[in-house]
XYZ file of C-alpha atoms in Angstrom:
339
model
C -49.000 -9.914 18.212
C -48.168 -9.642 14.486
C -47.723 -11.817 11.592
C -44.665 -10.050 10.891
C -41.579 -12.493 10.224
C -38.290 -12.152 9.690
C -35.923 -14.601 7.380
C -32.387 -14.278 6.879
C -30.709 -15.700 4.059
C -27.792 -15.958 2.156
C -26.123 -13.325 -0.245
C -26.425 -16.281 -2.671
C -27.833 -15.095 -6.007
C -29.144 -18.493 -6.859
C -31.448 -19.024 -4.263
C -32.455 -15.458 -3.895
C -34.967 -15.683 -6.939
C -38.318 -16.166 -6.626
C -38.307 -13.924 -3.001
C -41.425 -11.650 -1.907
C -40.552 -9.550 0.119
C -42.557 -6.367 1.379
C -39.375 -4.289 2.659
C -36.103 -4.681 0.734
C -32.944 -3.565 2.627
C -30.043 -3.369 0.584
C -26.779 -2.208 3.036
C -23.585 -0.996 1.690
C -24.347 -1.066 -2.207
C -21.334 0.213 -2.599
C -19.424 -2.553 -1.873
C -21.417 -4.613 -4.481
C -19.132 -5.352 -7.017
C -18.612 -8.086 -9.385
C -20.822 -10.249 -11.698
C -22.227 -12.460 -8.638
C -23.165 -9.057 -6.413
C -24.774 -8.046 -9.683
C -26.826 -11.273 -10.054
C -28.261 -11.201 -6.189
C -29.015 -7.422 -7.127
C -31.027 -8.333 -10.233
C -32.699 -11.346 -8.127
C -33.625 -9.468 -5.332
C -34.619 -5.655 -7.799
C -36.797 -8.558 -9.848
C -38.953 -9.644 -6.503
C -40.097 -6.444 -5.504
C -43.386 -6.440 -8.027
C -44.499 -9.693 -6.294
C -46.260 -7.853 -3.160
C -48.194 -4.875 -3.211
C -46.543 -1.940 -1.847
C -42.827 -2.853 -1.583
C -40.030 -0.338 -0.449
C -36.848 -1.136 -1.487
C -34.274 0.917 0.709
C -30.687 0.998 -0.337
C -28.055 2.974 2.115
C -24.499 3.402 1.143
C -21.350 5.153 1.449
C -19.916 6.411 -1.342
C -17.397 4.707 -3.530
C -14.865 4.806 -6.358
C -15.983 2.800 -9.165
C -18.203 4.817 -11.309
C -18.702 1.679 -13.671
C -20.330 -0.138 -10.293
C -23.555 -1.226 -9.825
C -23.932 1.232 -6.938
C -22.686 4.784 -9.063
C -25.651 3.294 -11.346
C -28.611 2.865 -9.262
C -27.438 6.515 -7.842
C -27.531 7.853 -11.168
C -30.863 6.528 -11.091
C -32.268 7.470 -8.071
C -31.002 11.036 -8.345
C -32.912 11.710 -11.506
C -35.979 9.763 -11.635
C -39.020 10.435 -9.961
C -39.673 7.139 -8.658
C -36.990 7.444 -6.109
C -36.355 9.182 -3.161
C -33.226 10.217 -2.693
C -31.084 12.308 0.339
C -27.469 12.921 0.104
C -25.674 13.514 3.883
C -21.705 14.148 3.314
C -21.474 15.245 6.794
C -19.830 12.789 9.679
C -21.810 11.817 12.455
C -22.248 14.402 15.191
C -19.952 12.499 17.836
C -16.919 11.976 15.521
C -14.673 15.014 16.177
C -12.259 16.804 14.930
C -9.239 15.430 16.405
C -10.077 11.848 15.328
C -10.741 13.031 11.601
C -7.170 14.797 12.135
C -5.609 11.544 12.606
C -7.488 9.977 10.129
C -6.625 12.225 7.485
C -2.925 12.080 8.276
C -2.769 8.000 7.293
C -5.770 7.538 5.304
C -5.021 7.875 1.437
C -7.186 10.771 0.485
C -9.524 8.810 -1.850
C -10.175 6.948 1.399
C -10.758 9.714 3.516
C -13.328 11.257 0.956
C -15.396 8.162 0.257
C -15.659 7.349 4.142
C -15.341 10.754 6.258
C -16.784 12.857 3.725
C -19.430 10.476 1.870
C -17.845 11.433 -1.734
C -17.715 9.741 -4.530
C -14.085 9.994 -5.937
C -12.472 8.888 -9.192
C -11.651 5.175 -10.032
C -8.205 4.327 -8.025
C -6.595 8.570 -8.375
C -2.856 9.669 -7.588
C -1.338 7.486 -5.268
C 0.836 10.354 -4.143
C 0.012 14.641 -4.647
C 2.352 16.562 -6.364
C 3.242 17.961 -3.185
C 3.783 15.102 -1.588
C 6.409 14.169 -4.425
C 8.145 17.565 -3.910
C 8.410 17.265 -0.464
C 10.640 13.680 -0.850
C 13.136 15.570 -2.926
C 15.789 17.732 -1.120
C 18.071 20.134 -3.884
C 20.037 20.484 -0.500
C 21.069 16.682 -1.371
C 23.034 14.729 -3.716
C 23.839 11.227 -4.510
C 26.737 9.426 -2.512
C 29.170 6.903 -3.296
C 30.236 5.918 0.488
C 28.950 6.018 3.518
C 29.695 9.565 5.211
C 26.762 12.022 3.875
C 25.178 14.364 5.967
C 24.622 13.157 9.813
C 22.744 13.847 12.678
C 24.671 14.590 16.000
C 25.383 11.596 18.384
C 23.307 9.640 15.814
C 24.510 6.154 13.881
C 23.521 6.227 10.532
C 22.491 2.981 9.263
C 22.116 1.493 5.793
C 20.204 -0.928 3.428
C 20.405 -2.006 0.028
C 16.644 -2.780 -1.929
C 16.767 -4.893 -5.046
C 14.364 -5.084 -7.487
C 15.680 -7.497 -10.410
C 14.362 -7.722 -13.813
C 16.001 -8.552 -16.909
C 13.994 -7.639 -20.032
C 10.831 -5.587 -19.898
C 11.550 -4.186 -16.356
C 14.452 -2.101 -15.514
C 16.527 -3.547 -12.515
C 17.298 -0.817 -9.787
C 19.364 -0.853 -6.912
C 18.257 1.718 -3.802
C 20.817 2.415 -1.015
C 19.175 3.967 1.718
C 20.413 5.815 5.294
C 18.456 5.202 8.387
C 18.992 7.956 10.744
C 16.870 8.716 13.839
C 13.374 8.008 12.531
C 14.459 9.567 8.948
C 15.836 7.955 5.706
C 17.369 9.408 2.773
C 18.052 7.755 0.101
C 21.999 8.037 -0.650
C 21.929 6.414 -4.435
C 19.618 4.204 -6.871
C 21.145 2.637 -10.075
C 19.420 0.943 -12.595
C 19.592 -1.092 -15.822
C 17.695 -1.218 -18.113
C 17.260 -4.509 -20.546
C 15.303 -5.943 -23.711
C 13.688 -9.101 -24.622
C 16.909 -8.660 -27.555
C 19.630 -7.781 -24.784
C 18.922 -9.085 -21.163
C 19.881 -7.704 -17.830
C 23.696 -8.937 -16.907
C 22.904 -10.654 -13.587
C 26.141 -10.509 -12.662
C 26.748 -7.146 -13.413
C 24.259 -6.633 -10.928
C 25.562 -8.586 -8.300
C 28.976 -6.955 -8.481
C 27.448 -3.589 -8.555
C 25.967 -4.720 -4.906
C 29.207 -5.835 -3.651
C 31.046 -2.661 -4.638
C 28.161 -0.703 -3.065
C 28.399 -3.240 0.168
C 32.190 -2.329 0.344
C 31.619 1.338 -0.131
C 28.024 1.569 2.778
C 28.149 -1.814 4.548
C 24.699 -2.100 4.537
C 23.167 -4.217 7.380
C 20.589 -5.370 4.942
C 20.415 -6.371 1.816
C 16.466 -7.072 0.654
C 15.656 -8.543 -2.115
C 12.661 -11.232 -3.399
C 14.051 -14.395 -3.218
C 11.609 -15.593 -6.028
C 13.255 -13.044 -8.245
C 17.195 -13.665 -7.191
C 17.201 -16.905 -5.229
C 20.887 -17.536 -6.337
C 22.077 -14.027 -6.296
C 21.041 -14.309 -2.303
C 22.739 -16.686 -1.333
C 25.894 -15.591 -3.407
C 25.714 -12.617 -1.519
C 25.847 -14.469 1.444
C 28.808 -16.778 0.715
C 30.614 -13.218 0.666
C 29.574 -12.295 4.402
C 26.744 -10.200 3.690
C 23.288 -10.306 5.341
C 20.604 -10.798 3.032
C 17.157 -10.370 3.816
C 14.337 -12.553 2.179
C 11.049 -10.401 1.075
C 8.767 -12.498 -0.268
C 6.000 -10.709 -2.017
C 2.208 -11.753 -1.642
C -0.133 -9.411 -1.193
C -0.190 -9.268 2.176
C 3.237 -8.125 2.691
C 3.050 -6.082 -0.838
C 0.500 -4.047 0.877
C 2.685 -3.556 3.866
C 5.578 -2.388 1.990
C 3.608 0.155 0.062
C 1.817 1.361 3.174
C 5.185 1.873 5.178
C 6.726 4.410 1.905
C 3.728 5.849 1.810
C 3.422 6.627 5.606
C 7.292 7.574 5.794
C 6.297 9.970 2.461
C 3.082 11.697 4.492
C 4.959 11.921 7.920
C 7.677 13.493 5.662
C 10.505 11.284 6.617
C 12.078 9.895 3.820
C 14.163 12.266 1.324
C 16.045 12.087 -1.597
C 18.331 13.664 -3.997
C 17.055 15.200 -6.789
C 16.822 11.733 -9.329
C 14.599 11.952 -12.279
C 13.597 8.292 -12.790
C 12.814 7.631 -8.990
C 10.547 11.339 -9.163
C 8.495 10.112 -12.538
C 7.903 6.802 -11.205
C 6.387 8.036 -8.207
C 4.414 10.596 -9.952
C 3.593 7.495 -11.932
C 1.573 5.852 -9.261
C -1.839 4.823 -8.878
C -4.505 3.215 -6.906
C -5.914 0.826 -9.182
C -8.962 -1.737 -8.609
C -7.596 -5.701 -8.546
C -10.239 -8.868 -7.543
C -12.352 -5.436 -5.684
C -9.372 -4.087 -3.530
C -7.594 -1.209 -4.612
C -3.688 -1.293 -4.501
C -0.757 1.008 -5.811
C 0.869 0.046 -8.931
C 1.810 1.967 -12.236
C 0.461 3.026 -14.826
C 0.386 1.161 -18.071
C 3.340 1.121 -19.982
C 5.066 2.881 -16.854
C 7.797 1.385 -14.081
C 7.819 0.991 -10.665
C 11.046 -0.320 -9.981
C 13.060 2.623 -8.835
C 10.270 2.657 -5.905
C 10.368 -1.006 -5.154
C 14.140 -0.955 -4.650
C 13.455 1.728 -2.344
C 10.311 0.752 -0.498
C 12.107 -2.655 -0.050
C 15.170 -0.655 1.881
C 13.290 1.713 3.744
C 10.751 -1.196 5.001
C 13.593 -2.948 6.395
C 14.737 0.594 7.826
C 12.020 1.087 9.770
C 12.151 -2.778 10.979
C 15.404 -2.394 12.014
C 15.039 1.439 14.360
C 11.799 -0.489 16.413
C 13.943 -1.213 20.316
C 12.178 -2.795 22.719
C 10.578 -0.675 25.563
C 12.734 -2.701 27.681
C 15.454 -5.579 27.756
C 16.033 -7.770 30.683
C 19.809 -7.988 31.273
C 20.042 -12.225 32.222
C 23.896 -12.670 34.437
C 25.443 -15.964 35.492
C 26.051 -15.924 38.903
C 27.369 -19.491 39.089
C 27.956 -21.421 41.986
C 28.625 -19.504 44.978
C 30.419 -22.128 47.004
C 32.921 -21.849 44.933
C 32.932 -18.831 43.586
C 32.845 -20.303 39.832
C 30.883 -18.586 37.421
């Protein structure tokens, strides 16, 4: 027997002062971020001059932020001789190669760095490579008014409208995109572009998607109902189906994850258009609350991409078929033969 004890508390920074502790263990320091994380870090650093002979022991993956309090205490640790410090970037001797395959193939490659290869990357990076830009663009391709582009035989094609609405600052852009087999191409993208002077023509807009409904009778039309409510259901009184995607950031997420899985798996192409190319190349993952997300970059658009993500999210919603369907018949009533 020992008088060894063990206490857990709280990741509370307020009650964590005043500890004495003879072994520190501080897991995942990495994932210490904000001004709170910061405070239980300084509480719990502070305590461990109370007993003679604390170790503090702080294991980590790497991470992104290179302002955080964990790229800091690294710094530290690597050059001072008051710490010991061991750097393993290698995976774990069970993990093989054909999970770290997959992994690499949906994993953004930040991602895969910080958690397969124990590297610290930059803040956020390139939400797409270069060559993963490239490879959406097809010079095999151009831009179609109608339905009737290039098909796949004893294939339907199938079509969507995305809208992303703005009316000053933003442009507004319109993305029609084909559905084919488990591919999409994008068959057109308009935009407009407004001013806090000159405003977006709303109904410009919305007769530019009824032309284009008439030309590729779309199945959907997507749009956020927050930003064109009353366009929706407009669109509707004509006979169209409109689709309602409502953006939190749940289902933000999700529609960035699905564009950039169908970008990866190399199954969404385009004509060559400028706009939609730079506002890919555009894209970053950027820190926001401690989560990275895409967005732009400042003083650059995303639009062009919405209107597509928003089309090709529905796309790929609309090619899932169940495994199977249960075919339900009326026999009736046999004494009389009624059905």
């Amino acid at each position: 027997e020992t008088d060894a004890r063990l206490e857990i508390w709280a990741a509370d920074a307020a009650s964590a002062w005043g500890l004495r502790p003879s072994l520190l263990i501080l897991d995942e320091l990495s994932q210490w971020r904000g001004h709170e994380s910061e405070e239980l870090f300084n509480a719990a650093f502070s305590s461990t001059g109370k007993v003679p002979g604390c170790q503090l022991l702080v294991g980590t993956t790497a991470g992104w932020d290179r302002n955080s309090l964990c790229y800091r205490i690294r710094g530290l640790a690597m050059d001072s001789d008051d710490w010991y410090y061991s750097d393993r970037p290698q995976c774990a001797s069970w993990i093989d190669a054909e999970f770290l395959r997959r992994q690499k193939e949906i994993l953004p490659f930040h991602v895969y760095e910080m958690l397969h290869e124990n590297r610290w990357t930059e803040a956020g990076g390139e939400w797409l490579s270069w060559d993963e830009i490239d490879g959406v663009f097809d010079e095999a391709l151009s831009e179609q008014s109608s339905r009737g582009g290039p098909s796949v035989e004893g294939q339907r094609s199938r079509y969507y409208i995305g809208v992303d609405l703005a009316t000053s600052r933003d442009r507004t852009a319109v993305g029609v995109v084909r559905a084919e087999g488990e591919d999409l191409t994008v068959e057109s993208i308009t935009t407009w572009q407004g001013s806090p002077k000159e405003r977006v023509q709303l109904g410009e807009v919305e007769e530019a998607i009824v032309a284009l409904s008439k030309a590729f009778h779309p199945k959907e039309i997507v749009l956020d109902p927050f930003q064109a409510l009353l366009m929706g259901e407009r669109l509707r009184g004509t006979g169209l189906t409109v689709f309602d995607y409502t953006f939190t950031s749940v289902s933000r997420a999700s529609l960035f994850d699905t564009l950039l899985q169908l970008i990866r798996q190399e199954r969404l192409h385009s004509y060559d258009h400028p706009l939609f190319r730079e506002e890919l190349s555009g894209m970053r993952w950027v820190e926001k609350n401690g989560i990275l997300r895409p967005d732009h970059r400042t003083s650059k658009h995303d639009d062009t991409v919405v209107a597509v993500a928003l089309a090709s999210t529905r796309a790929v919603a609309g090619a899932v078929v169940p495994r199977s369907l249960i075919k339900v018949r009326h026999i009736g009533d046999r004494s009389t033969g009624s059905r």
